[in-house]
């Protein structure tokens, strides 16, 4: 009964300890190596946190923990009495009353451990940022601009935790006039994911800026255009990933499980079913899926055009690798998205698709880093 969730929790704890050990080893490295490589373990943790964010949502376990305590909740229930008390708290909220009224204690333990793992990983992310940052600051290894960057990243980590609980609260509220299944607000879910994407992007950009030396590229008109295209493509990829939060929040991946058409039509009849029209963009599952499709197709088209344009420009080998990797990951991500849709959103494939969006964003940021101007 408890084998799977307990093994999942134990494995998650071991991985957390492993990454924390790596962080502490980084702390004891030399000043230059610490400053250069310190952000990449943080990126790995934020990446895992984003993946863990998809798991509670996809397994419908995000509302299993009905309160939030920074330290107290780090100790999970151990005795049968503690588990029954935790289960009784869950039974007082809409998700149990409407959706899971026949759930057993064993089933509750599984979804509880899924949400618990996500919250504990969030704390590991926070420690991975704050502890090394405090150490570097105390040693005087941070320049003035870097201090501002570190403060911003640590503040964003704390904000991300608060935003996560604010999101969960929206799914615990009683809604007497609603007959829909309880779920968190898609707006708050998008804000939570968007904040994580910003944190990940800022961490990766900081690491790349410190690690990779800038290329002395001739400032030709073609290079300027390539740099602009790269910036625009990265913004489009970010927007596409963010739109996935609305797909997940509304279960929009389950309304039309066909491709390239939606059902037997290119444009479904219920695309603008809500009034006023603007509501459809964020609240109509059909429109949300349609928009995500369009953004995904636009993203892979933009990446392909960027790759073809880059072939006309002499670029360093590392920059060429970044462009090629971006195209390869974009094609993989499209394949994952279509497969997820056609197979009715299986949890492992859907989680892989969300992880693929981070991989694609990472490749785009790498390319932007490669095309940076050399300061005069």
Coordinates of C-alpha atoms in Angstrom, one line a residue:
X1 CA 0.0 0.0 0.0
X2 CA 2.6 2.6 1.0
X3 CA 5.5 1.1 -1.0
X4 CA 5.3 3.4 -4.0
X5 CA 4.9 6.8 -2.3
X6 CA 7.4 5.9 0.4
X7 CA 10.0 4.9 -2.2
X8 CA 9.2 8.0 -4.1
X9 CA 9.7 10.2 -1.0
X10 CA 12.9 8.3 0.0
X11 CA 14.3 8.7 -3.5
X12 CA 13.3 12.4 -3.5
X13 CA 15.1 12.9 -0.2
X14 CA 18.2 11.2 -1.4
X15 CA 18.3 13.4 -4.5
X16 CA 17.8 16.5 -2.4
X17 CA 20.7 15.5 -0.2
X18 CA 22.9 14.8 -3.2
X19 CA 22.2 18.2 -4.7
X20 CA 22.7 20.0 -1.4
X21 CA 26.0 18.2 -1.0
X22 CA 27.1 19.4 -4.4
X23 CA 26.1 23.0 -3.3
X24 CA 28.3 22.8 -0.2
X25 CA 31.2 21.5 -2.2
X26 CA 30.8 24.4 -4.6
X27 CA 31.0 26.8 -1.5
X28 CA 34.4 25.4 -0.7
X29 CA 35.8 26.0 -4.2
X30 CA 38.0 28.9 -5.1
X31 CA 36.5 32.3 -5.5
X32 CA 36.6 32.4 -9.3
X33 CA 35.2 28.9 -9.8
X34 CA 32.4 29.5 -7.2
X35 CA 31.3 32.6 -8.9
X36 CA 31.3 31.0 -12.3
X37 CA 29.6 27.7 -11.6
X38 CA 27.5 28.5 -8.5
X39 CA 24.4 29.3 -10.5
X40 CA 24.2 26.0 -12.5
X41 CA 23.3 23.7 -9.6
X42 CA 20.6 26.3 -8.8
X43 CA 19.3 26.1 -12.4
X44 CA 19.1 22.3 -12.1
X45 CA 17.1 22.6 -8.9
X46 CA 14.7 25.2 -10.4
X47 CA 14.4 22.9 -13.5
X48 CA 13.4 20.0 -11.2
X49 CA 11.1 22.3 -9.3
X50 CA 9.3 23.2 -12.5
X51 CA 9.0 19.5 -13.3
X52 CA 7.7 18.8 -9.8
X53 CA 5.2 21.6 -10.3
X54 CA 3.7 19.6 -13.2
X55 CA 3.5 16.4 -11.2
X56 CA 1.1 17.6 -8.5
X57 CA -1.1 19.3 -11.2
X58 CA -1.1 16.3 -13.5
X59 CA -1.8 13.8 -10.7
X60 CA -4.4 16.0 -9.1
X61 CA -2.5 16.1 -5.9
X62 CA -1.8 19.8 -5.5
X63 CA -4.6 20.3 -3.0
X64 CA -3.9 17.4 -0.7
X65 CA -2.0 19.6 1.8
X66 CA -4.5 22.1 3.1
X67 CA -2.2 24.3 5.2
X68 CA 1.2 25.8 5.0
X69 CA 4.0 26.0 7.6
X70 CA 7.6 26.8 6.7
X71 CA 9.2 24.4 9.2
X72 CA 6.4 22.4 10.8
X73 CA 5.3 20.7 7.7
X74 CA 8.8 19.4 6.9
X75 CA 8.0 16.4 9.2
X76 CA 5.5 14.2 7.5
X77 CA 2.9 12.2 9.4
X78 CA 4.3 8.9 10.7
X79 CA 1.7 7.2 12.9
X80 CA -1.7 6.0 11.8
X81 CA -3.3 8.6 14.1
X82 CA -1.3 11.4 12.5
X83 CA -2.3 10.2 9.0
X84 CA -6.0 10.0 9.9
X85 CA -5.9 13.5 11.4
X86 CA -4.3 14.8 8.1
X87 CA -6.9 12.9 6.1
X88 CA -9.7 14.4 8.1
X89 CA -8.4 18.0 7.4
X90 CA -8.4 17.2 3.7
X91 CA -12.0 15.9 3.9
X92 CA -13.3 19.3 5.0
X93 CA -12.4 20.9 1.6
X94 CA -14.2 20.9 -1.8
X95 CA -11.8 18.5 -3.6
X96 CA -12.7 15.6 -1.3
X97 CA -16.4 16.5 -1.1
X98 CA -16.9 16.8 -4.9
X99 CA -14.2 14.8 -6.6
X100 CA -12.6 12.3 -4.1
X101 CA -15.4 11.5 -1.7
X102 CA -14.7 7.8 -2.0
X103 CA -10.9 8.1 -1.6
X104 CA -9.2 5.7 0.8
X105 CA -6.4 6.7 3.2
X106 CA -3.9 4.8 1.1
X107 CA -4.8 6.8 -2.0
X108 CA -4.6 10.0 0.0
X109 CA -1.1 9.1 1.2
X110 CA 0.1 9.0 -2.4
X111 CA -1.3 12.4 -3.5
X112 CA -0.1 13.8 -0.2
X113 CA 3.5 12.6 -0.8
X114 CA 3.4 14.1 -4.3
X115 CA 2.6 17.6 -3.0
X116 CA 5.0 17.1 -0.1
X117 CA 7.8 16.3 -2.4
X118 CA 7.2 19.5 -4.4
X119 CA 7.2 21.6 -1.3
X120 CA 10.3 20.1 0.1
X121 CA 12.1 20.5 -3.2
X122 CA 11.1 24.2 -3.1
X123 CA 12.8 24.5 0.2
X124 CA 16.0 22.9 -1.2
X125 CA 15.9 25.4 -4.0
X126 CA 15.7 28.2 -1.5
X127 CA 18.6 26.9 0.5
X128 CA 20.7 26.4 -2.6
X129 CA 20.3 30.1 -3.4
X130 CA 20.5 31.7 0.0
X131 CA 23.2 29.7 1.8
X132 CA 25.9 30.0 -0.9
X133 CA 24.9 33.6 -1.6
X134 CA 25.3 34.5 2.1
X135 CA 28.7 32.8 2.2
X136 CA 30.0 34.6 -0.9
X137 CA 28.7 37.9 0.4
X138 CA 30.4 37.4 3.8
X139 CA 33.7 36.5 2.1
X140 CA 33.5 39.7 -0.1
X141 CA 33.6 37.7 -3.3
X142 CA 30.6 39.5 -4.9
X143 CA 31.0 42.7 -7.0
X144 CA 28.5 45.4 -6.5
X145 CA 26.4 44.5 -9.6
X146 CA 26.5 40.9 -8.6
X147 CA 25.2 41.7 -5.1
X148 CA 22.1 43.3 -6.7
X149 CA 21.7 40.2 -8.9
X150 CA 22.0 37.9 -5.9
X151 CA 19.5 39.9 -3.9
X152 CA 17.0 39.9 -6.7
X153 CA 17.3 36.1 -7.2
X154 CA 17.0 35.3 -3.5
X155 CA 14.0 37.6 -3.3
X156 CA 12.4 35.9 -6.2
X157 CA 12.9 32.5 -4.6
X158 CA 11.1 33.7 -1.5
X159 CA 8.3 35.3 -3.6
X160 CA 7.9 32.0 -5.5
X161 CA 7.2 30.1 -2.3
X162 CA 4.5 32.6 -1.2
X163 CA 3.0 32.7 -4.6
X164 CA 2.8 28.9 -4.5
X165 CA 0.7 28.9 -1.4
X166 CA -1.4 31.8 -2.8
X167 CA -2.1 29.5 -5.7
X168 CA -3.1 26.5 -3.6
X169 CA -5.5 28.6 -1.5
X170 CA -7.6 29.4 -4.6
X171 CA -8.4 25.7 -4.9
X172 CA -9.4 25.3 -1.3
X173 CA -12.1 28.0 -1.4
X174 CA -15.7 27.0 -1.2
X175 CA -17.6 28.1 -4.3
X176 CA -21.4 27.5 -3.7
X177 CA -22.4 28.8 -7.2
X178 CA -20.0 26.6 -9.1
X179 CA -20.5 23.0 -10.2
X180 CA -17.1 22.6 -11.7
X181 CA -14.5 20.3 -10.1
X182 CA -12.2 22.1 -7.6
X183 CA -9.0 23.3 -9.1
X184 CA -6.5 26.1 -8.5
X185 CA -7.0 29.4 -10.4
X186 CA -5.3 29.1 -13.8
X187 CA -4.2 32.7 -13.4
X188 CA -2.4 32.0 -10.2
X189 CA -1.0 28.8 -11.7
X190 CA 0.4 30.8 -14.6
X191 CA 1.9 33.4 -12.2
X192 CA 3.5 30.6 -10.2
X193 CA 5.0 28.9 -13.3
X194 CA 5.9 32.3 -14.8
X195 CA 7.8 33.2 -11.7
X196 CA 9.7 29.9 -11.8
X197 CA 10.6 30.5 -15.5
X198 CA 11.9 34.0 -14.7
X199 CA 14.0 32.6 -11.8
X200 CA 15.4 29.8 -14.0
X201 CA 16.1 32.1 -16.9
X202 CA 17.8 34.7 -14.6
X203 CA 19.9 32.0 -13.0
X204 CA 21.0 30.4 -16.2
X205 CA 21.8 33.8 -17.8
X206 CA 23.9 34.7 -14.8
X207 CA 25.8 31.5 -15.0
X208 CA 26.3 31.7 -18.8
X209 CA 27.5 35.3 -18.5
X210 CA 30.1 34.3 -15.9
X211 CA 31.2 31.1 -17.5
X212 CA 31.3 31.6 -21.3
X213 CA 33.6 34.3 -22.7
X214 CA 32.0 36.6 -25.2
X215 CA 32.9 36.2 -28.9
X216 CA 34.5 39.1 -30.7
X217 CA 32.0 39.1 -33.6
X218 CA 32.0 41.7 -36.3
X219 CA 29.0 44.0 -35.8
X220 CA 27.5 43.5 -39.3
X221 CA 23.9 44.2 -40.3
X222 CA 23.2 40.5 -40.6
X223 CA 24.6 39.8 -37.1
X224 CA 22.4 42.5 -35.7
X225 CA 19.3 41.0 -37.3
X226 CA 20.3 37.6 -36.1
X227 CA 20.6 38.9 -32.6
X228 CA 17.2 40.6 -32.8
X229 CA 15.6 37.4 -34.2
X230 CA 17.1 35.4 -31.3
X231 CA 15.7 37.8 -28.8
X232 CA 12.2 37.7 -30.4
X233 CA 12.3 33.8 -30.7
X234 CA 13.3 33.5 -27.0
X235 CA 10.4 35.7 -26.0
X236 CA 8.0 33.6 -28.1
X237 CA 9.3 30.4 -26.5
X238 CA 8.8 31.9 -23.0
X239 CA 5.2 32.9 -23.9
X240 CA 4.5 29.5 -25.3
X241 CA 5.7 27.8 -22.1
X242 CA 3.7 30.2 -20.0
X243 CA 0.5 29.4 -22.0
X244 CA 1.0 25.8 -21.0
X245 CA 0.0 26.8 -17.5
X246 CA -3.4 27.8 -18.7
X247 CA -3.7 24.5 -20.6
X248 CA -2.8 22.6 -17.4
X249 CA -5.0 24.7 -15.2
X250 CA -8.1 24.2 -17.3
X251 CA -7.4 20.6 -18.4
X252 CA -7.5 22.0 -21.9
X253 CA -5.3 19.2 -23.2
X254 CA -8.4 16.9 -23.0
X255 CA -10.9 18.8 -25.0
X256 CA -9.6 18.1 -28.6
X257 CA -7.3 15.1 -28.8
X258 CA -6.5 15.2 -32.5
X259 CA -3.9 16.9 -34.7
X260 CA -3.6 19.0 -36.9
X261 CA -7.3 19.6 -36.8
X262 CA -9.4 20.1 -33.7
X263 CA -12.0 17.4 -34.1
X264 CA -13.0 17.6 -37.8
X265 CA -12.4 21.4 -38.1
X266 CA -9.5 23.7 -38.3
X267 CA -11.2 26.3 -36.2
X268 CA -13.7 24.8 -33.7
X269 CA -17.2 26.1 -33.3
X270 CA -16.8 26.9 -29.6
X271 CA -13.6 28.9 -30.0
X272 CA -15.4 32.1 -28.8
X273 CA -18.2 30.6 -26.8
X274 CA -17.7 32.9 -23.7
X275 CA -18.8 36.4 -23.3
X276 CA -17.1 38.9 -23.3
X277 CA -14.8 37.7 -26.0
X278 CA -11.6 38.4 -24.0
X279 CA -12.6 35.8 -21.4
X280 CA -12.1 33.0 -24.0
X281 CA -8.3 33.6 -24.1
X282 CA -7.8 32.7 -20.5
X283 CA -11.0 30.7 -19.4
X284 CA -12.3 28.8 -22.5
X285 CA -10.4 25.4 -22.6
X286 CA -10.9 25.2 -26.4
X287 CA -9.5 28.7 -27.0
X288 CA -6.6 28.0 -24.6
X289 CA -5.6 24.8 -26.4
X290 CA -6.0 26.5 -29.8
X291 CA -3.7 29.4 -28.7
X292 CA -1.1 26.9 -27.3
X293 CA -1.1 25.1 -30.6
X294 CA -0.7 28.3 -32.6
X295 CA 2.1 29.5 -30.2
X296 CA 3.9 26.2 -30.5
X297 CA 3.7 26.1 -34.3
X298 CA 4.9 29.8 -34.4
X299 CA 7.8 28.9 -32.1
X300 CA 9.1 26.0 -34.1
X301 CA 8.6 28.1 -37.3
X302 CA 10.6 31.0 -35.8
X303 CA 13.4 28.6 -34.7
X304 CA 13.6 27.0 -38.1
X305 CA 13.8 30.4 -39.8
X306 CA 16.4 31.5 -37.3
X307 CA 18.5 28.4 -38.1
X308 CA 18.2 29.0 -41.9
X309 CA 19.2 32.6 -41.5
X310 CA 22.1 31.8 -39.3
X311 CA 23.5 29.5 -42.1
X312 CA 24.3 32.7 -44.1
X313 CA 26.5 34.2 -41.4
X314 CA 30.0 33.0 -40.4
X315 CA 29.7 32.0 -36.7
X316 CA 32.0 30.5 -34.2
X317 CA 31.7 26.8 -33.6
X318 CA 30.1 27.1 -30.2
X319 CA 27.5 29.5 -31.5
X320 CA 26.8 27.2 -34.4
X321 CA 26.3 24.4 -31.9
X322 CA 23.8 26.5 -29.9
X323 CA 21.7 27.2 -33.1
X324 CA 21.7 23.6 -34.1
X325 CA 20.8 22.5 -30.6
X326 CA 17.9 25.0 -30.5
X327 CA 16.4 23.5 -33.7
X328 CA 16.8 19.9 -32.5
X329 CA 15.1 20.6 -29.1
X330 CA 12.3 22.5 -30.8
X331 CA 11.6 19.6 -33.1
X332 CA 11.7 17.2 -30.1
X333 CA 9.3 19.5 -28.2
X334 CA 6.8 19.6 -31.0
X335 CA 6.9 15.8 -31.2
X336 CA 6.3 15.6 -27.4
X337 CA 3.4 18.0 -27.5
X338 CA 1.6 16.2 -30.3
X339 CA 2.1 12.8 -28.7
X340 CA 0.9 14.1 -25.4
X341 CA -2.3 15.4 -27.1
X342 CA -3.0 12.3 -29.1
X343 CA -2.5 10.0 -26.2
X344 CA -4.9 11.9 -23.9
X345 CA -2.2 13.5 -21.7
X346 CA -0.5 10.6 -19.9
X347 CA 1.2 12.0 -16.8
X348 CA 4.8 10.9 -17.6
X349 CA 4.6 12.2 -21.2
X350 CA 3.0 15.5 -20.1
X351 CA 5.7 16.0 -17.5
X352 CA 8.4 15.3 -20.1
X353 CA 6.7 17.9 -22.4
X354 CA 6.9 20.5 -19.7
X355 CA 10.5 19.7 -19.0
X356 CA 11.1 20.0 -22.7
X357 CA 9.8 23.6 -22.7
X358 CA 12.6 24.4 -20.1
X359 CA 15.2 22.6 -22.3
X360 CA 14.0 24.7 -25.3
X361 CA 14.1 27.9 -23.3
X362 CA 17.6 27.0 -22.1
X363 CA 18.9 26.5 -25.7
X364 CA 17.4 29.9 -26.7
X365 CA 19.1 31.6 -23.7
X366 CA 22.4 29.9 -24.6
X367 CA 22.1 31.3 -28.1
X368 CA 21.4 34.8 -26.8
X369 CA 24.4 34.5 -24.6
X370 CA 26.6 33.5 -27.6
X371 CA 25.5 36.5 -29.5
X372 CA 26.1 39.1 -26.8
X373 CA 28.0 42.2 -27.7
X374 CA 31.5 42.6 -26.4
X375 CA 31.6 45.7 -24.1
X376 CA 33.7 48.6 -25.3

